[in-house]
Coordinates of C-alpha atoms in Angstrom, one line a residue:
M8 CA -146.7 -53.3 86.3
T9 CA -147.4 -50.4 83.9
T10 CA -144.9 -47.9 82.6
S11 CA -145.8 -44.3 82.3
S12 CA -145.4 -42.5 79.0
S13 CA -142.7 -40.2 80.4
E14 CA -140.7 -43.3 81.5
R15 CA -140.9 -44.7 78.0
G16 CA -139.7 -41.4 76.6
V17 CA -142.9 -40.8 74.7
S18 CA -144.0 -37.2 74.4
L19 CA -147.7 -36.5 74.7
G20 CA -147.4 -32.7 74.3
M21 CA -148.9 -30.4 71.7
P22 CA -148.5 -31.3 68.0
E23 CA -145.6 -29.7 66.2
L24 CA -146.6 -26.3 64.8
P25 CA -146.6 -25.8 61.0
A26 CA -143.3 -24.9 59.5
P27 CA -142.6 -21.1 59.2
A28 CA -142.7 -19.7 55.7
Y29 CA -139.7 -18.3 53.9
P30 CA -139.2 -14.5 54.0
D31 CA -141.1 -12.8 51.2
D32 CA -138.0 -12.0 49.1
V33 CA -136.7 -15.5 49.4
R34 CA -140.0 -17.1 48.6
A35 CA -140.4 -14.9 45.5
R36 CA -137.0 -15.9 44.2
L37 CA -137.6 -19.6 44.9
E38 CA -141.0 -19.5 43.3
T39 CA -139.5 -18.2 40.1
D40 CA -137.0 -21.0 40.0
A41 CA -139.6 -23.6 41.0
R42 CA -141.9 -22.6 38.1
E43 CA -139.0 -23.1 35.7
I44 CA -138.4 -26.5 37.1
I45 CA -142.0 -27.6 37.1
A46 CA -142.5 -26.5 33.5
R47 CA -140.1 -29.2 32.4
Y48 CA -142.5 -32.0 33.4
P49 CA -145.9 -33.0 32.1
D50 CA -146.9 -34.0 35.6
S51 CA -146.0 -31.4 38.2
R52 CA -145.3 -33.9 41.0
S53 CA -142.4 -35.3 38.9
A54 CA -140.6 -32.1 39.8
L55 CA -140.4 -33.0 43.5
L56 CA -136.8 -34.3 43.4
P57 CA -135.2 -31.2 41.7
L58 CA -137.4 -29.0 43.9
L59 CA -135.9 -30.6 47.0
H60 CA -132.5 -29.9 45.6
L61 CA -133.6 -26.3 45.1
V62 CA -134.7 -25.8 48.7
Q63 CA -131.5 -27.6 49.8
S64 CA -129.5 -25.0 47.9
Q65 CA -131.1 -22.3 50.0
E66 CA -130.1 -23.5 53.5
G67 CA -127.7 -26.3 52.9
H68 CA -130.3 -29.0 54.0
V69 CA -133.9 -29.7 53.5
T70 CA -135.8 -27.9 56.3
R71 CA -139.5 -28.2 57.3
T72 CA -139.9 -24.8 55.6
G73 CA -138.4 -26.2 52.4
M74 CA -140.7 -29.2 52.4
R75 CA -143.7 -27.0 53.0
F76 CA -142.7 -24.8 50.1
C77 CA -142.4 -27.9 47.8
A78 CA -145.8 -29.1 49.0
D79 CA -147.4 -25.8 48.2
M80 CA -145.8 -25.5 44.7
L81 CA -146.8 -29.1 43.7
D82 CA -150.2 -29.3 45.5
L83 CA -149.0 -32.2 47.7
T84 CA -149.3 -32.8 51.4
T85 CA -146.2 -32.2 53.6
A86 CA -146.4 -35.9 54.4
E87 CA -145.9 -36.8 50.8
V88 CA -142.9 -34.5 50.5
T89 CA -141.5 -35.8 53.8
A90 CA -141.7 -39.4 52.6
V91 CA -139.5 -38.6 49.6
A92 CA -137.1 -36.3 51.4
T93 CA -136.4 -38.9 54.1
F94 CA -136.0 -41.8 51.6
Y95 CA -133.0 -40.4 49.7
S96 CA -129.7 -39.9 51.5
M97 CA -128.8 -37.1 49.1
Y98 CA -131.2 -34.8 50.9
R99 CA -129.7 -33.6 54.2
R100 CA -132.2 -33.3 57.1
R101 CA -130.0 -31.3 59.4
P102 CA -127.4 -28.5 59.0
S103 CA -124.3 -29.7 57.2
G104 CA -121.0 -28.3 56.1
D105 CA -119.9 -26.4 53.0
Y106 CA -118.1 -29.6 51.9
Q107 CA -119.6 -33.0 52.1
V108 CA -116.7 -35.4 52.4
G109 CA -117.8 -38.9 51.6
V110 CA -115.5 -41.9 52.0
C111 CA -116.5 -45.0 50.1
T112 CA -116.6 -48.0 52.5
N113 CA -118.1 -50.5 50.1
T114 CA -116.3 -53.7 49.6
L115 CA -113.4 -52.9 47.2
C116 CA -112.7 -49.4 48.6
A117 CA -112.9 -50.8 52.1
V118 CA -110.3 -53.5 51.5
M119 CA -108.1 -51.1 49.6
G120 CA -108.0 -48.7 52.5
G121 CA -111.4 -47.0 52.7
D122 CA -112.1 -48.1 56.3
A123 CA -108.7 -46.9 57.4
I124 CA -109.3 -43.6 55.7
F125 CA -112.7 -43.1 57.3
E126 CA -111.3 -43.9 60.8
S127 CA -108.4 -41.6 60.2
L128 CA -110.7 -38.7 59.3
Q129 CA -113.0 -39.3 62.3
E130 CA -110.0 -38.9 64.6
H131 CA -108.5 -36.0 62.7
L132 CA -111.7 -34.0 62.5
G133 CA -113.1 -35.0 65.8
V134 CA -116.5 -35.9 64.3
G135 CA -118.5 -39.1 63.6
N136 CA -120.4 -40.3 60.6
G137 CA -122.8 -37.6 59.4
E138 CA -121.4 -35.0 61.8
T139 CA -120.0 -31.6 60.9
T140 CA -116.9 -29.8 62.2
E141 CA -117.4 -26.9 64.5
D142 CA -116.4 -24.4 61.9
G143 CA -119.2 -25.6 59.6
K144 CA -116.8 -26.4 56.8
V145 CA -116.8 -30.2 56.6
T146 CA -119.4 -32.9 57.0
L147 CA -118.0 -36.4 57.1
E148 CA -119.9 -39.5 56.0
H149 CA -119.3 -43.0 54.7
I150 CA -121.0 -43.7 51.4
E151 CA -121.7 -46.6 49.2
C152 CA -120.2 -47.5 45.9
N153 CA -119.4 -44.5 43.6
A154 CA -118.8 -46.7 40.5
A155 CA -115.1 -45.8 40.4
C156 CA -113.7 -49.1 41.7
D157 CA -110.6 -48.9 39.4
F158 CA -109.6 -45.8 41.4
A159 CA -110.1 -47.3 44.8
P160 CA -110.1 -46.1 47.5
V161 CA -112.2 -43.2 46.4
V162 CA -113.3 -40.1 48.4
M163 CA -115.8 -37.6 47.1
V164 CA -116.2 -34.0 48.0
N165 CA -119.6 -32.5 47.0
W166 CA -119.8 -35.4 44.5
E167 CA -116.4 -34.7 42.8
F168 CA -113.8 -37.5 42.7
F169 CA -110.6 -37.8 44.6
D170 CA -109.0 -41.0 43.5
N171 CA -106.5 -43.4 45.0
Q172 CA -106.5 -41.9 48.4
T173 CA -104.6 -42.6 51.5
P174 CA -105.2 -41.6 55.2
A175 CA -102.4 -39.0 54.8
S176 CA -103.7 -37.5 51.6
V177 CA -107.3 -37.1 52.9
R178 CA -106.1 -35.4 56.0
R179 CA -104.3 -32.9 53.8
L180 CA -107.4 -32.6 51.7
V181 CA -109.8 -31.7 54.6
D182 CA -107.1 -29.3 56.1
D183 CA -107.0 -27.4 52.8
L184 CA -110.8 -27.3 52.6
R185 CA -111.1 -25.9 56.1
A186 CA -108.3 -23.4 55.5
G187 CA -110.0 -22.1 52.3
R188 CA -107.1 -23.2 50.0
T189 CA -107.9 -24.2 46.4
V190 CA -108.5 -27.9 46.1
T191 CA -108.7 -29.6 42.7
P192 CA -110.5 -32.9 42.2
T193 CA -108.6 -35.7 40.5
R194 CA -111.3 -35.8 37.9
G195 CA -114.3 -33.6 37.2
A196 CA -115.3 -30.0 37.6
P197 CA -113.7 -27.5 40.1
L198 CA -115.1 -27.7 43.6
C199 CA -118.0 -25.5 44.7
T200 CA -119.9 -25.3 48.0
F201 CA -122.6 -27.9 48.8
K202 CA -125.3 -25.2 48.3
E203 CA -124.0 -24.4 44.9
T204 CA -123.8 -28.1 44.1
A205 CA -127.5 -28.5 45.1
R206 CA -128.6 -25.8 42.8
I207 CA -126.8 -27.5 39.9
L208 CA -128.5 -30.8 40.8
A209 CA -131.8 -28.9 40.7
G210 CA -131.1 -28.6 37.0
F211 CA -129.8 -25.0 36.7
P212 CA -126.7 -24.3 34.5
D213 CA -123.3 -24.5 36.0
E214 CA -121.9 -21.1 35.1
R215 CA -118.4 -21.5 36.4
D216 CA -115.7 -21.1 33.7
G217 CA -114.6 -24.5 32.3
A218 CA -116.8 -26.5 34.7
V219 CA -118.9 -28.3 32.1
A220 CA -115.9 -29.1 29.9
A221 CA -114.1 -30.6 32.9
G222 CA -116.8 -33.1 33.7
G223 CA -115.5 -36.3 35.3
S224 CA -114.6 -39.3 33.1
A225 CA -114.5 -43.0 33.7
G226 CA -111.1 -44.7 34.0
P227 CA -109.7 -47.0 31.3
A228 CA -110.5 -50.1 33.4
S229 CA -114.1 -49.0 33.6
L230 CA -114.3 -48.5 29.9
A231 CA -112.8 -51.8 28.9
G232 CA -116.2 -53.6 28.9
L233 CA -117.8 -50.9 26.9
K234 CA -115.1 -51.2 24.2
L235 CA -115.6 -54.9 24.0
A236 CA -119.3 -54.5 23.7
K237 CA -118.7 -52.1 20.8
G238 CA -116.5 -54.6 19.1
E239 CA -113.5 -52.4 19.4
A240 CA -110.2 -54.3 19.2
T241 CA -107.8 -53.5 22.0
A242 CA -104.3 -54.7 22.5
A243 CA -103.8 -57.2 25.2
R244 CA -102.2 -56.0 28.4
V245 CA -100.3 -58.3 30.5
V246 CA -99.9 -57.4 34.2
H247 CA -97.1 -59.4 35.7
P248 CA -97.7 -61.1 39.0
R249 CA -96.6 -59.2 42.1
D250 CA -94.0 -61.9 42.9
G251 CA -92.3 -61.2 39.6
G252 CA -92.8 -64.7 38.3
P253 CA -93.5 -65.7 34.7
H254 CA -96.7 -64.8 33.1
D255 CA -97.2 -66.1 29.6
A256 CA -99.1 -63.9 27.1
P257 CA -101.5 -65.5 24.6
Q258 CA -99.7 -66.6 21.6
D259 CA -101.8 -64.7 19.1
R260 CA -101.4 -61.3 20.9
A261 CA -98.4 -59.2 21.7
A262 CA -97.7 -58.5 25.4
H263 CA -98.2 -54.9 26.4
D264 CA -96.3 -53.4 29.3
P265 CA -98.3 -50.4 30.6
S266 CA -96.5 -47.1 30.4
T267 CA -95.9 -44.9 33.5
T268 CA -98.8 -42.7 32.4
E269 CA -101.3 -45.5 31.9
H270 CA -103.7 -45.9 34.7
L271 CA -103.8 -49.5 36.0
S272 CA -106.6 -51.2 37.8
S273 CA -106.7 -50.7 41.6
H274 CA -105.7 -54.4 41.8
D275 CA -102.3 -53.3 40.6
A276 CA -101.9 -50.8 43.4
P277 CA -100.1 -49.3 45.2
Q278 CA -98.9 -46.7 42.9
D279 CA -98.1 -43.0 43.2
T280 CA -100.9 -40.8 41.8
S281 CA -101.9 -37.2 41.8
A282 CA -104.1 -37.8 44.8
S283 CA -101.7 -39.8 46.9
D284 CA -98.4 -38.3 46.1
P285 CA -98.0 -34.7 47.4
S286 CA -95.2 -33.9 45.0
H287 CA -97.5 -34.1 42.1
P288 CA -100.4 -31.7 41.4
A289 CA -103.9 -33.0 41.3
G290 CA -105.2 -33.9 37.9
P291 CA -106.4 -36.8 35.7
T292 CA -104.2 -39.8 35.6
A293 CA -105.3 -40.6 32.1
E294 CA -107.5 -39.3 29.3
E295 CA -110.9 -41.0 28.9
G296 CA -110.7 -44.1 26.8
E297 CA -106.9 -44.3 26.9

């Protein structure tokens, strides 16, 4: 018994028409930016990744028109551009929100509460993974490790860090984003829209006041290995067991009880932080290297 193409869900219609071009004014502006990007590389095709960020900054996702533009500027086929754009998850293939809210659900963040946070946001926003709220403000997605395990569970908004989150704190976070209220990351630069973020990732200067100086920093636990590799002596820090039992410090080093302002490893959670305690304003929990 044979099955027809229609029963198999296979379309045998006309091939898809070529993507429409950008309006003349938009193309002229993008061409100026694209030439600046291409000039940075000895081989023009090396500029494809930043060019994809550039076209993403135009419409909030990489459209067929954007891929055609990249192909034209780099003398590539649209198939070559599509192969790259579909390989990397940082390029959105469909309309997305002003704020990309990514919940880390990799191992450590998951067991520290990331899975619960993601489930809570799905219910609160009424969207699934990769979907956008009806107002076009928030796109929710689960993401892989963000190299911030000492702040687990971590949520990122347009690639800016929100550390030590809880289901309640992230619900407040997305409510503030949708309401247009000012939201300050725990670390890093002030938030901007996803389109603005894409332009910065394309390699253009971030012209917001104080944004560069406010770049995100690693936490003390993340920097411990670097300090050891550099041969820098650090005082021993003894973290007492959760059960309050005895914990003997090495005889040749003095025990160090962390102060209330010192950031502990996420293994030592739970603790109130700027992200999880609404009575404290958002801000770094410690200076880099402290």
